[in-house]
mmCIF file of C-alpha atoms in Angstrom:
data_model
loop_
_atom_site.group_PDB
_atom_site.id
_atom_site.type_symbol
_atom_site.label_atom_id
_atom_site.label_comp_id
_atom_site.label_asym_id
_atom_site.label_seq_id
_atom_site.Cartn_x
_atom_site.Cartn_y
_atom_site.Cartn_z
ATOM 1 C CA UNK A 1 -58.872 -8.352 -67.210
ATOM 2 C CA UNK A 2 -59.299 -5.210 -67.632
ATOM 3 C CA UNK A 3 -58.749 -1.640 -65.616
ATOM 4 C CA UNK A 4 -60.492 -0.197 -63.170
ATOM 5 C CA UNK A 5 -63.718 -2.653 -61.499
ATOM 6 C CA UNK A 6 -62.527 -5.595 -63.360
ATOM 7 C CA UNK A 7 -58.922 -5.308 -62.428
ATOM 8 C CA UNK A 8 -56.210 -3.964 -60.155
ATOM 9 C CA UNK A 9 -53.361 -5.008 -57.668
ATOM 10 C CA UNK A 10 -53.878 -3.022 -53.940
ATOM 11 C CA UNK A 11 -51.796 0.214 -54.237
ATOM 12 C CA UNK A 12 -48.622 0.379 -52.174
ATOM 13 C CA UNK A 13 -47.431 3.719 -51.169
ATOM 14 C CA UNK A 14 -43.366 4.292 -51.752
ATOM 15 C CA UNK A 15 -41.087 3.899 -48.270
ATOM 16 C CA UNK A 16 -40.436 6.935 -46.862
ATOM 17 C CA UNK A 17 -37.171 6.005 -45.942
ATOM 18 C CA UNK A 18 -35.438 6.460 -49.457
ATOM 19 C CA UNK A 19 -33.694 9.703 -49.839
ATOM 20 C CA UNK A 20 -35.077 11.562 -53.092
ATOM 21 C CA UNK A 21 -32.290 13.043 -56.151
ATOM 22 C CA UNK A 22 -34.174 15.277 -58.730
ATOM 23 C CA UNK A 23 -31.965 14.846 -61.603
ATOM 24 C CA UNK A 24 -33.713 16.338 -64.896
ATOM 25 C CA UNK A 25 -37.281 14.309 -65.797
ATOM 26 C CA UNK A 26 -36.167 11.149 -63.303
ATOM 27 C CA UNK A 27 -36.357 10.932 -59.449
ATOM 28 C CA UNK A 28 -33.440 8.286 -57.996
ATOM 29 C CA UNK A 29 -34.082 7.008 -54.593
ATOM 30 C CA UNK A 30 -30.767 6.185 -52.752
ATOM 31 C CA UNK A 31 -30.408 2.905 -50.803
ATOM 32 C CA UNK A 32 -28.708 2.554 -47.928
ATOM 33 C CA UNK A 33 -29.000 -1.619 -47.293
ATOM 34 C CA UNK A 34 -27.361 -1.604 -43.919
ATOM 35 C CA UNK A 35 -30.978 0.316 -42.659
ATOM 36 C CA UNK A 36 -33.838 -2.276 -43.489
ATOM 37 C CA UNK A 37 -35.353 -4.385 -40.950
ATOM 38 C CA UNK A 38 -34.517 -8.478 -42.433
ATOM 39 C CA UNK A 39 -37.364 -10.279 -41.175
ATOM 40 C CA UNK A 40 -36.849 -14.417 -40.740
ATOM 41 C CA UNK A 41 -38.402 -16.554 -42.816
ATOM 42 C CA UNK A 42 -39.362 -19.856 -42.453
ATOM 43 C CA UNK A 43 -37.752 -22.884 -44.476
ATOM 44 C CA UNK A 44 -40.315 -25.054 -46.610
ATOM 45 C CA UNK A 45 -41.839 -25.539 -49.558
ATOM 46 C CA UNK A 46 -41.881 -22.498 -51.591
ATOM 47 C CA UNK A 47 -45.520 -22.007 -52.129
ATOM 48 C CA UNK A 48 -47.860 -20.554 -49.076
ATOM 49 C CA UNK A 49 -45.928 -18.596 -46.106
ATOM 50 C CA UNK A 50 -47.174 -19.535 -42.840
ATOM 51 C CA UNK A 51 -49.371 -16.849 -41.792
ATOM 52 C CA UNK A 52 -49.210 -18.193 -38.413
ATOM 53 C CA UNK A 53 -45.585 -17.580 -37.324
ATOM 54 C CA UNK A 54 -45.143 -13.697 -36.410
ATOM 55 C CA UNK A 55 -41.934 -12.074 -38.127
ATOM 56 C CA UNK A 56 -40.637 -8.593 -37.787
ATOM 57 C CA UNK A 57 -41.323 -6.231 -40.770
ATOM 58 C CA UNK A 58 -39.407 -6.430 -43.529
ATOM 59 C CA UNK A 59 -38.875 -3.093 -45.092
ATOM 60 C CA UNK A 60 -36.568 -2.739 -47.841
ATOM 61 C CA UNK A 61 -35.488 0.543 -49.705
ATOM 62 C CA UNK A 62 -35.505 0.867 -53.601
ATOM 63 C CA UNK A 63 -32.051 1.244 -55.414
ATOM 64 C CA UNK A 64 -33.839 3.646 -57.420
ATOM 65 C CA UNK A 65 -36.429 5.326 -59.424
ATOM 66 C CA UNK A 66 -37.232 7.291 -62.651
ATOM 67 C CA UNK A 67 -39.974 8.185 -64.702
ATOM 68 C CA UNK A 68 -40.013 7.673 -68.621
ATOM 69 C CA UNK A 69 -43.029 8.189 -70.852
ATOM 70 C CA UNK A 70 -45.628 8.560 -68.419
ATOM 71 C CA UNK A 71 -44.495 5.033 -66.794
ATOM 72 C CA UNK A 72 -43.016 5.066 -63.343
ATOM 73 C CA UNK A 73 -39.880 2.514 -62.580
ATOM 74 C CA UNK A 74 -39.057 1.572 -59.234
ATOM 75 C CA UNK A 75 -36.001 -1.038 -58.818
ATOM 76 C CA UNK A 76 -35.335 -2.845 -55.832
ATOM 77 C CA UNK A 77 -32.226 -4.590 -54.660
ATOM 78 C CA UNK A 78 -31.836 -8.382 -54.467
ATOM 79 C CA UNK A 79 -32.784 -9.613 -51.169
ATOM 80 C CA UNK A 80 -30.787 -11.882 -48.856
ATOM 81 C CA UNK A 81 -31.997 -15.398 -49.347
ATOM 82 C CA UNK A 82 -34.498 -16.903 -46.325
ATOM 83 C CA UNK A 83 -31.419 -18.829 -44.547
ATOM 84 C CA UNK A 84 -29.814 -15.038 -44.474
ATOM 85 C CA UNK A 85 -32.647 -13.208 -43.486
ATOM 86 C CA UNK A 86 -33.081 -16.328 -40.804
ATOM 87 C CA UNK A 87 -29.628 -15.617 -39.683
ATOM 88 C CA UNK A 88 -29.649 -11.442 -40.097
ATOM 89 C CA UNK A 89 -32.871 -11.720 -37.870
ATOM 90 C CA UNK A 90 -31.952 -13.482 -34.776
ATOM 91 C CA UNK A 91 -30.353 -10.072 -32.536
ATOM 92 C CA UNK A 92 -27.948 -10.362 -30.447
ATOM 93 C CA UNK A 93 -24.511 -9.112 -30.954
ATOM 94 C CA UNK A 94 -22.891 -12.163 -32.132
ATOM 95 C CA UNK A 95 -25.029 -11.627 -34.695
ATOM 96 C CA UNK A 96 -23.208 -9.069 -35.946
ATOM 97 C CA UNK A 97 -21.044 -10.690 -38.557
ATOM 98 C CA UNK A 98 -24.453 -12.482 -39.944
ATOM 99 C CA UNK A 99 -25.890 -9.276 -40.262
ATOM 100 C CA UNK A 100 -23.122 -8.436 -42.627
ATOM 101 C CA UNK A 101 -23.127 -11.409 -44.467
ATOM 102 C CA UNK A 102 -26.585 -10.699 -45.293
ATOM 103 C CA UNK A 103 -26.169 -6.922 -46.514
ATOM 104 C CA UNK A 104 -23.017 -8.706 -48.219
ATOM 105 C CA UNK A 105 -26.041 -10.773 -50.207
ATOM 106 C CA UNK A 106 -27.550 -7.747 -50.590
ATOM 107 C CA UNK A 107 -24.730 -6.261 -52.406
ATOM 108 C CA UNK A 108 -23.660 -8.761 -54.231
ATOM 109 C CA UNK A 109 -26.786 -9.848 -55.706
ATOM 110 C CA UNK A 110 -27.172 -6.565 -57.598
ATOM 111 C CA UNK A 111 -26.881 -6.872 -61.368
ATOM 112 C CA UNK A 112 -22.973 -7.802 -61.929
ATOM 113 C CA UNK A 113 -20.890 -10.502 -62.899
ATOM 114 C CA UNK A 114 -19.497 -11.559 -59.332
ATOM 115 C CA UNK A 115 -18.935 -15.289 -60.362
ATOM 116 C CA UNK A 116 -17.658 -18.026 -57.435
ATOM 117 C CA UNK A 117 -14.633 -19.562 -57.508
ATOM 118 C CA UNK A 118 -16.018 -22.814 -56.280
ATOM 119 C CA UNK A 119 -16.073 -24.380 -59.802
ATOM 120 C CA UNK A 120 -19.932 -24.805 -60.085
ATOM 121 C CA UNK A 121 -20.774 -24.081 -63.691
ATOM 122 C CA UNK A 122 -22.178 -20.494 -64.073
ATOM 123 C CA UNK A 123 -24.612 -21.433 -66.444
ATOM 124 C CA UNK A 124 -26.467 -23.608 -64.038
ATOM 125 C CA UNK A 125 -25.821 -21.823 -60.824
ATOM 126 C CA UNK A 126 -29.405 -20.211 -60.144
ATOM 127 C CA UNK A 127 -30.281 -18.534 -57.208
ATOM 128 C CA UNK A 128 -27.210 -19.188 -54.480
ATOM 129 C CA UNK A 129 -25.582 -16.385 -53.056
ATOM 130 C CA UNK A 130 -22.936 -14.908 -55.372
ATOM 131 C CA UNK A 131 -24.129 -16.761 -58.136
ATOM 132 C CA UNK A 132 -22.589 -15.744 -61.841
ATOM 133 C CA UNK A 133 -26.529 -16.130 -63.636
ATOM 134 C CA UNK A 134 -28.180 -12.911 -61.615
ATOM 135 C CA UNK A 135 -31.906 -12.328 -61.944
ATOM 136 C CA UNK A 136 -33.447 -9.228 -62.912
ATOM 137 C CA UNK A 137 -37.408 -9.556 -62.906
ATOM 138 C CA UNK A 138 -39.066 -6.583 -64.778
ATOM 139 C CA UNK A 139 -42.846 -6.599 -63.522
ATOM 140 C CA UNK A 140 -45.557 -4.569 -65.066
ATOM 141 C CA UNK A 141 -47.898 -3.344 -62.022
ATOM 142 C CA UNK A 142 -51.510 -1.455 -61.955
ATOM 143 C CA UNK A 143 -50.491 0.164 -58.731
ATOM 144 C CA UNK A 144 -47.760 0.726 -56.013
ATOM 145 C CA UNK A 145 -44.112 0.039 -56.602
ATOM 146 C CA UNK A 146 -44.253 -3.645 -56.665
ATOM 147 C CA UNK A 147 -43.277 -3.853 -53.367
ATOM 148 C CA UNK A 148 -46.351 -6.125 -52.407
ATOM 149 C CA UNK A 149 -45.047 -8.978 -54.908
ATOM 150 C CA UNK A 150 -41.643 -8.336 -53.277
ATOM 151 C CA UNK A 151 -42.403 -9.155 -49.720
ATOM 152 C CA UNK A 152 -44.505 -12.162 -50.844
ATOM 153 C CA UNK A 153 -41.521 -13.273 -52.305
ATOM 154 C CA UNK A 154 -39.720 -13.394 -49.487
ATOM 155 C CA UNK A 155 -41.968 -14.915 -47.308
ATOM 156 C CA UNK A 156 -42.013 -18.020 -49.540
ATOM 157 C CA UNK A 157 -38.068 -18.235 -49.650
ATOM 158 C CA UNK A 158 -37.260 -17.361 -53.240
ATOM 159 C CA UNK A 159 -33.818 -16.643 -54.443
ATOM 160 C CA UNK A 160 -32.588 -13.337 -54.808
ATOM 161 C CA UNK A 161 -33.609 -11.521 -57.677
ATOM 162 C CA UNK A 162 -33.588 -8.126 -58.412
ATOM 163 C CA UNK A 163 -37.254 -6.599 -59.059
ATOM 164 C CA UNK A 164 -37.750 -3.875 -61.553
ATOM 165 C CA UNK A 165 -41.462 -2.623 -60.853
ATOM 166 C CA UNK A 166 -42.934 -0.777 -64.052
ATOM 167 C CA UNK A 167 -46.198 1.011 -63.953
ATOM 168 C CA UNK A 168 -47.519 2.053 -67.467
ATOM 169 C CA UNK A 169 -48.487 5.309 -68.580
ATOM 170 C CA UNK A 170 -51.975 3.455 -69.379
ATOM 171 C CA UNK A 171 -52.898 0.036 -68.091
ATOM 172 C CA UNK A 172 -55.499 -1.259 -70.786
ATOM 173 C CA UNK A 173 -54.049 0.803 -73.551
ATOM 174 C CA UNK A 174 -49.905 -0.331 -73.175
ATOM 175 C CA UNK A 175 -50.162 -3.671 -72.378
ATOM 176 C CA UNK A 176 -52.953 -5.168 -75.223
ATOM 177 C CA UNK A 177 -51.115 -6.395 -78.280
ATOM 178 C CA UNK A 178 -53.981 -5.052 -80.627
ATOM 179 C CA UNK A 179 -57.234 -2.973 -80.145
ATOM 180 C CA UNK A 180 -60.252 -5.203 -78.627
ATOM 181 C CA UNK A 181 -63.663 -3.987 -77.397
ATOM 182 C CA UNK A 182 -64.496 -3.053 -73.859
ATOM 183 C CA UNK A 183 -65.812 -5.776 -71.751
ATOM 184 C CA UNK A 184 -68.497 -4.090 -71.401
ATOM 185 C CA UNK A 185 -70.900 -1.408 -73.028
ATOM 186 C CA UNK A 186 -69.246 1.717 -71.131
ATOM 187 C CA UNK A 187 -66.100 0.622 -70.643
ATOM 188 C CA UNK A 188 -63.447 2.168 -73.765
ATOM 189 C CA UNK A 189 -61.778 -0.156 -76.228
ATOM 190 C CA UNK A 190 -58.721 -1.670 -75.291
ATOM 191 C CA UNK A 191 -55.764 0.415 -77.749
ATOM 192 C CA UNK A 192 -53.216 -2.052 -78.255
ATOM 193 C CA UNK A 193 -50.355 -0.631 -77.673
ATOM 194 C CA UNK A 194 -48.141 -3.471 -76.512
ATOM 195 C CA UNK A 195 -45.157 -3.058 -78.989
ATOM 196 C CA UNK A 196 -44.888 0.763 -78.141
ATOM 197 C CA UNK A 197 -44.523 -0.103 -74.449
ATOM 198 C CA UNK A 198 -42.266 -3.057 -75.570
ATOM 199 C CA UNK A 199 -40.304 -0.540 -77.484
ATOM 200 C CA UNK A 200 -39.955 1.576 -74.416
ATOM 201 C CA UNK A 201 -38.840 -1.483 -72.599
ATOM 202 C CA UNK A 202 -35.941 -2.637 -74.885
ATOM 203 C CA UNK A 203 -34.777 1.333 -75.875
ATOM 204 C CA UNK A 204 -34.793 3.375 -72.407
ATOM 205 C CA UNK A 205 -36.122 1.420 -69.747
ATOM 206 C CA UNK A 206 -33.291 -1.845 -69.107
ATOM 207 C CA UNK A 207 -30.626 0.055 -70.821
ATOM 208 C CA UNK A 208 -31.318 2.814 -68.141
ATOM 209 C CA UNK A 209 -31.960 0.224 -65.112
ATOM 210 C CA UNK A 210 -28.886 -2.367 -65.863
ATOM 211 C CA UNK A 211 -26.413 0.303 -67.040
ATOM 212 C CA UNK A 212 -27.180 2.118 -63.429
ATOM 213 C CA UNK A 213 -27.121 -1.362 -61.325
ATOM 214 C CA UNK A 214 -24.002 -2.838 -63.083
ATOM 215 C CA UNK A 215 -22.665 -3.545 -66.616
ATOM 216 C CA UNK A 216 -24.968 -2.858 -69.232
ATOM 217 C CA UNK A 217 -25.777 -6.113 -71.577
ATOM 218 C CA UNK A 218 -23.653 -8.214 -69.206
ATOM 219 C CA UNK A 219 -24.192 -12.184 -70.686
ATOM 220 C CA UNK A 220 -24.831 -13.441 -66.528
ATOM 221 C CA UNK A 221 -27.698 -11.035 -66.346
ATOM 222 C CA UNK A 222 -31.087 -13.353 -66.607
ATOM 223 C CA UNK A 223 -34.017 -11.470 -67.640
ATOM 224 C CA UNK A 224 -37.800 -12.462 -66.815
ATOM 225 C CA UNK A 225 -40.810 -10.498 -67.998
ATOM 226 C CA UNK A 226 -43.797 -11.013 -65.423
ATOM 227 C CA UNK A 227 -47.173 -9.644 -64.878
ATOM 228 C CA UNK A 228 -50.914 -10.246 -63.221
ATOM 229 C CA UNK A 229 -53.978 -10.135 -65.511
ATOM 230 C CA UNK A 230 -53.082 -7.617 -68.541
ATOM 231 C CA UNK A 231 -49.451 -7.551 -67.753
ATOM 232 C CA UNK A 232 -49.439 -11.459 -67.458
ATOM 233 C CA UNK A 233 -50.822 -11.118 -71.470
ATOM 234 C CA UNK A 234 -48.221 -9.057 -72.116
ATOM 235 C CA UNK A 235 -45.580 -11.431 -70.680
ATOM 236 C CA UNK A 236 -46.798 -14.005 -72.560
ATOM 237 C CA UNK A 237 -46.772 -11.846 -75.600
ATOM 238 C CA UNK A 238 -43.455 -10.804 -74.967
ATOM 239 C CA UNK A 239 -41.638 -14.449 -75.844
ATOM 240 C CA UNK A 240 -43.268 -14.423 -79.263
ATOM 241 C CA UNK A 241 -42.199 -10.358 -80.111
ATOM 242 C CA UNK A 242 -38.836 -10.357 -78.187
ATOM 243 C CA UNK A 243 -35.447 -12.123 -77.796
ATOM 244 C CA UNK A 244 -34.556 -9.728 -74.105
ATOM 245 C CA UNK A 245 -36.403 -12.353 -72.214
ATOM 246 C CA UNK A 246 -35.393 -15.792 -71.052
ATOM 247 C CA UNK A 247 -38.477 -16.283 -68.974
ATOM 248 C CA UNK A 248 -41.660 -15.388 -68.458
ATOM 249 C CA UNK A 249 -44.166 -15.426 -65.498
ATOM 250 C CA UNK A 250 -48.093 -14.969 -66.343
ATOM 251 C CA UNK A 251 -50.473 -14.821 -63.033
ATOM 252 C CA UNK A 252 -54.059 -14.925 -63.615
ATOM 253 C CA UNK A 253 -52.791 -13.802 -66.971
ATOM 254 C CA UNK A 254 -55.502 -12.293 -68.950
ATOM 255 C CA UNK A 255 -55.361 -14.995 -71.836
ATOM 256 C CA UNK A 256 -59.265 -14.529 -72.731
ATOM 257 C CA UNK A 257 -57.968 -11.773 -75.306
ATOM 258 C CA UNK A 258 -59.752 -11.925 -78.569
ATOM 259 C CA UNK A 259 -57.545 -14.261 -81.105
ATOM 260 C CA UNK A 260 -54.682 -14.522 -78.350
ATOM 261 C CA UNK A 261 -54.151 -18.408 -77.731
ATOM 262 C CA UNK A 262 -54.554 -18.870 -81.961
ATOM 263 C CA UNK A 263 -51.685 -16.091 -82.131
ATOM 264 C CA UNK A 264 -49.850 -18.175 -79.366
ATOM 265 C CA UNK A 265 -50.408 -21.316 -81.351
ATOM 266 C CA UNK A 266 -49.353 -20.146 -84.728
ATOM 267 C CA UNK A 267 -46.516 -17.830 -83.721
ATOM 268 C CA UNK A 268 -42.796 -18.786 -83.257
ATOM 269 C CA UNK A 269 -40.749 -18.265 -79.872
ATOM 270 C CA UNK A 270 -38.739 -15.232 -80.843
ATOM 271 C CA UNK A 271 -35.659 -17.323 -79.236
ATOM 272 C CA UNK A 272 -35.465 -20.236 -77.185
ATOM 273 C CA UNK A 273 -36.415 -19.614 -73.644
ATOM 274 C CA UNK A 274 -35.478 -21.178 -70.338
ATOM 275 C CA UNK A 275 -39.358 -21.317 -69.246
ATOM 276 C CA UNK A 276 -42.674 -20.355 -68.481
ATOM 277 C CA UNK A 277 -45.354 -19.759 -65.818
ATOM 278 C CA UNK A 278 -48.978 -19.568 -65.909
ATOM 279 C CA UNK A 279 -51.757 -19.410 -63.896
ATOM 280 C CA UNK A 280 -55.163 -18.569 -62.963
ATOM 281 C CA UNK A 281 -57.769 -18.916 -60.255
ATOM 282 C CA UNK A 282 -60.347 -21.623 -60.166
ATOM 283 C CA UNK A 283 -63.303 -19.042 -60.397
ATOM 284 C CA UNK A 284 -62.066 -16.933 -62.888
ATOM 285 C CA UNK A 285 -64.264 -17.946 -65.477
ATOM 286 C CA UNK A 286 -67.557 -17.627 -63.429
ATOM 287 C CA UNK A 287 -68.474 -14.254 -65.112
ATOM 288 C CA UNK A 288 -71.380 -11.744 -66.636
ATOM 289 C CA UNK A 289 -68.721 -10.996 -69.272
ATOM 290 C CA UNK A 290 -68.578 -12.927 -72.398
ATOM 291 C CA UNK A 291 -64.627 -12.072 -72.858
ATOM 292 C CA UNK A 292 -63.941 -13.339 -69.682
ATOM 293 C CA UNK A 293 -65.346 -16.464 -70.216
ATOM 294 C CA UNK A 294 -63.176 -17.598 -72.330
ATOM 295 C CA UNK A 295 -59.991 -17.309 -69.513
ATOM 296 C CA UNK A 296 -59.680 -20.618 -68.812
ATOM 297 C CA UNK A 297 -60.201 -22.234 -72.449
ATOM 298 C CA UNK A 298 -57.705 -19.965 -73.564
ATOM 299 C CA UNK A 299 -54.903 -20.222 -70.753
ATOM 300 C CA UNK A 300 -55.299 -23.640 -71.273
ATOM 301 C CA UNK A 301 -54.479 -23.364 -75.178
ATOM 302 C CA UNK A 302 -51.536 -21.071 -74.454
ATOM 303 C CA UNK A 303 -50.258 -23.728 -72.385
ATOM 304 C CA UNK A 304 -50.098 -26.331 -74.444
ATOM 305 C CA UNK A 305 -48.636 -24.530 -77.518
ATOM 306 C CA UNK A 306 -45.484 -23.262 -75.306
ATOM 307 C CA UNK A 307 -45.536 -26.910 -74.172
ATOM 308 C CA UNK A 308 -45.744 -27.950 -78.184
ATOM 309 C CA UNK A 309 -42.606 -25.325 -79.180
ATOM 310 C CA UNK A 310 -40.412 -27.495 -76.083
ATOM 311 C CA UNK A 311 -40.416 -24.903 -73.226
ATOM 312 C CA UNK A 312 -40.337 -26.671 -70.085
ATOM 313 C CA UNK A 313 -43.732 -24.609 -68.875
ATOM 314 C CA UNK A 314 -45.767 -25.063 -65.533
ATOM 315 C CA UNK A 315 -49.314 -23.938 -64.558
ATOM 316 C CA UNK A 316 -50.599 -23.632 -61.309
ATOM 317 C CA UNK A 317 -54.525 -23.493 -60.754
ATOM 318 C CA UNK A 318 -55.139 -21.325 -57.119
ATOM 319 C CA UNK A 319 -58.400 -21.008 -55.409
ATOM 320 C CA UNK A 320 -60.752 -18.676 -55.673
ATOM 321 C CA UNK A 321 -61.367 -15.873 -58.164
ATOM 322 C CA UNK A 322 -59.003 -13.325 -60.017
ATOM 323 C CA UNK A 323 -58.959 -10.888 -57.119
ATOM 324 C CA UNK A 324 -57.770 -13.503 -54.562
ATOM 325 C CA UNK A 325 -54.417 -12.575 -53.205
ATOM 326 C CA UNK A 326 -52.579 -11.054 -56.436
ATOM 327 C CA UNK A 327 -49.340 -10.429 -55.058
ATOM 328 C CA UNK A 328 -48.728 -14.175 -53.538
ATOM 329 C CA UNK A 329 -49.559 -15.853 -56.970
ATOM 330 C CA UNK A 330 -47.252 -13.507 -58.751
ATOM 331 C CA UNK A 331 -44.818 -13.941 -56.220
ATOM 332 C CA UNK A 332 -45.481 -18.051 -56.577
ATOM 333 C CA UNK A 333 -44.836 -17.375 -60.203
ATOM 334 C CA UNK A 334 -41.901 -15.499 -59.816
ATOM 335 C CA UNK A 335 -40.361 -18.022 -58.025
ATOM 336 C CA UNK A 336 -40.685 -20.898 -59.812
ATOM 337 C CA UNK A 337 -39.347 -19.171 -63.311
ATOM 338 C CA UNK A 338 -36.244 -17.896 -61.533
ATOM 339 C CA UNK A 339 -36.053 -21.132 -59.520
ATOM 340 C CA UNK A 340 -35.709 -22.893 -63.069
ATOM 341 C CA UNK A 341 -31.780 -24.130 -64.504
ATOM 342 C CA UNK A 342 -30.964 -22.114 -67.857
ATOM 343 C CA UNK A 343 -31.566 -24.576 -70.757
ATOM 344 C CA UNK A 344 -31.010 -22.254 -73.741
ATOM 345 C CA UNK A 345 -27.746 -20.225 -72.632
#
């Protein structure tokens, strides 16, 4: 959907805790692991958190951030996995060499090539603690610092993953892969911009982020593009324009977009990908706008041609319409893609 009324993510201020660097047109934000607050979580299926078991807060602190462009970056550190945070939250002073096991997951989870020793096959190791595959999850967000999608994600047990939040310089303009007409009489055209902000993606943003967590173009890092409504079209986009991404994650993705599913269709996979996500609320499609409409016809259409070119691809219908709890169904989304064993290393 679009910006503005027919579209956006709750804002998230940044945590005051990080300390701020002013180093020439970028900001960093310095972590200090040992000083969040690891909340339990509960074991279970990873898809709903149960709302009716009271944690502590979970508060982590960003590695770092810059601006670039007019888009704002914010990366976040991997976080323990749930059994960690389970064992990090308990108190107690015997606790004590838990609690550094989980800043240990912390640590080593960051973009690296830490490999075990235990002779599981790196390829296929996805998600453990000190795995050799480590995740790096660039998100495109409307608002905030992504930091919504991040505690979702760790309320529903995913494996560690290290989130790089991106918020464009223009929503409707960077993310749309060619110019389309408002939704609506008043609203501006949609610019199409999508392979500049792809551009700025490939050139300065991951060179920037990986070369400052850990070796730059390292073969164990696994990439996933992911994004809600316009940045979910510009995910899917993404695996047809660009060979950085091994998976991609589309919430609610905005696949109504004028000629996008025949694109999809009659477009090759840049390069063989591990997977892909989709998915989109059951009352989506219950709209005044003609566009809009057309959401579920096309997501449906998208999925079946990534399902036709052999990518093991799910989708997930959720309740309710596209303004129902963003961050959990990108954080379901998230979690399934990174959940996934690499089938085209």
């Amino acid at each position: 959907m679009g910006r503005g009324r027919h579209d956006s993510l709750a804002p998230v201020d940044h945590p005051a805790g990080a300390r701020e660097l002013a180093g020439g047109s970028s900001v960093s934000l310095v972590a200090n692991p040992s000083s969040a607050k690891v909340v339990a979580a509960n074991d279970g299926e990873a898809s709903t958190p149960n709302a009716g078991t009271a944690c502590p807060e979970y508060t982590p602190t960003p590695l770092f951030a810059f601006d670039v462009q007019g888009a704002r970056v914010t990366v976040w550190p991997a976080q323990p996995s749930g059994n960690a945070r389970n064992r990090a939250g308990e108190g107690g002073e015997e606790d004590d060499n838990d609690s550094d096991d989980a800043n240990r997951n912390t640590r080593d989870n960051h973009i690296g090539d830490n490999c075990g020793s235990d002779g599981i096959d790196c390829d296929n190791r996805i998600g453990d603690n000190g795995n050799c595959l480590n995740h790096i999850v660039y998100l495109h967000v409307y608002d905030g610092d992504g930091l919504d999608v991040l505690n979702e994600c760790g309320n529903i047990d995913c494996p560690p993953f290290t989130l790089v939040a991106i918020k464009p310089a223009c929503w409707n303009d960077d993310l749309t892969p060619w110019k389309c007409p408002g939704l609506f009489a008043d609203d501006a055209p949609f610019a199409g911009r999508a392979q500049d902000q792809l551009h700025l993606l490939e050139e300065e943003i991951i060179p920037q982020v990986e070369r400052e967590c850990g070796k730059p173009n390292s073969p164990h890092i696994c990439r996933t593009v992911a994004g809600y409504s316009l940045a979910g079209l510009f995910a899917t986009w993404t695996a047809l324009n660009s060979s950085t991404f091994s998976r991609i994650a589309s919430a609610s993705g905005s696949l109504w977009y004028p000629d996008f599913a025949h694109f999809v269709a009659e477009s090759p996979l840049a390069c063989p990908i591990d997977c892909a996500y989709f998915s989109l609320g059951s009352k989506e499609a219950k709209t005044p706008s003609r566009l809009l409409r057309n959401v579920a016809t096309g997501t449906g259409e998208v999925v079946a041609a990534f399902r036709s070119k052999g990518v093991p691809t799910q989708f997930e219908s959720n309740p309710g319409s596209h303004f129902k709890e963003p961050a959990l169904r990108m954080a379901r989304g998230i979690t399934w893609a990174i959940s996934q064993q690499a089938t085209n290393r």
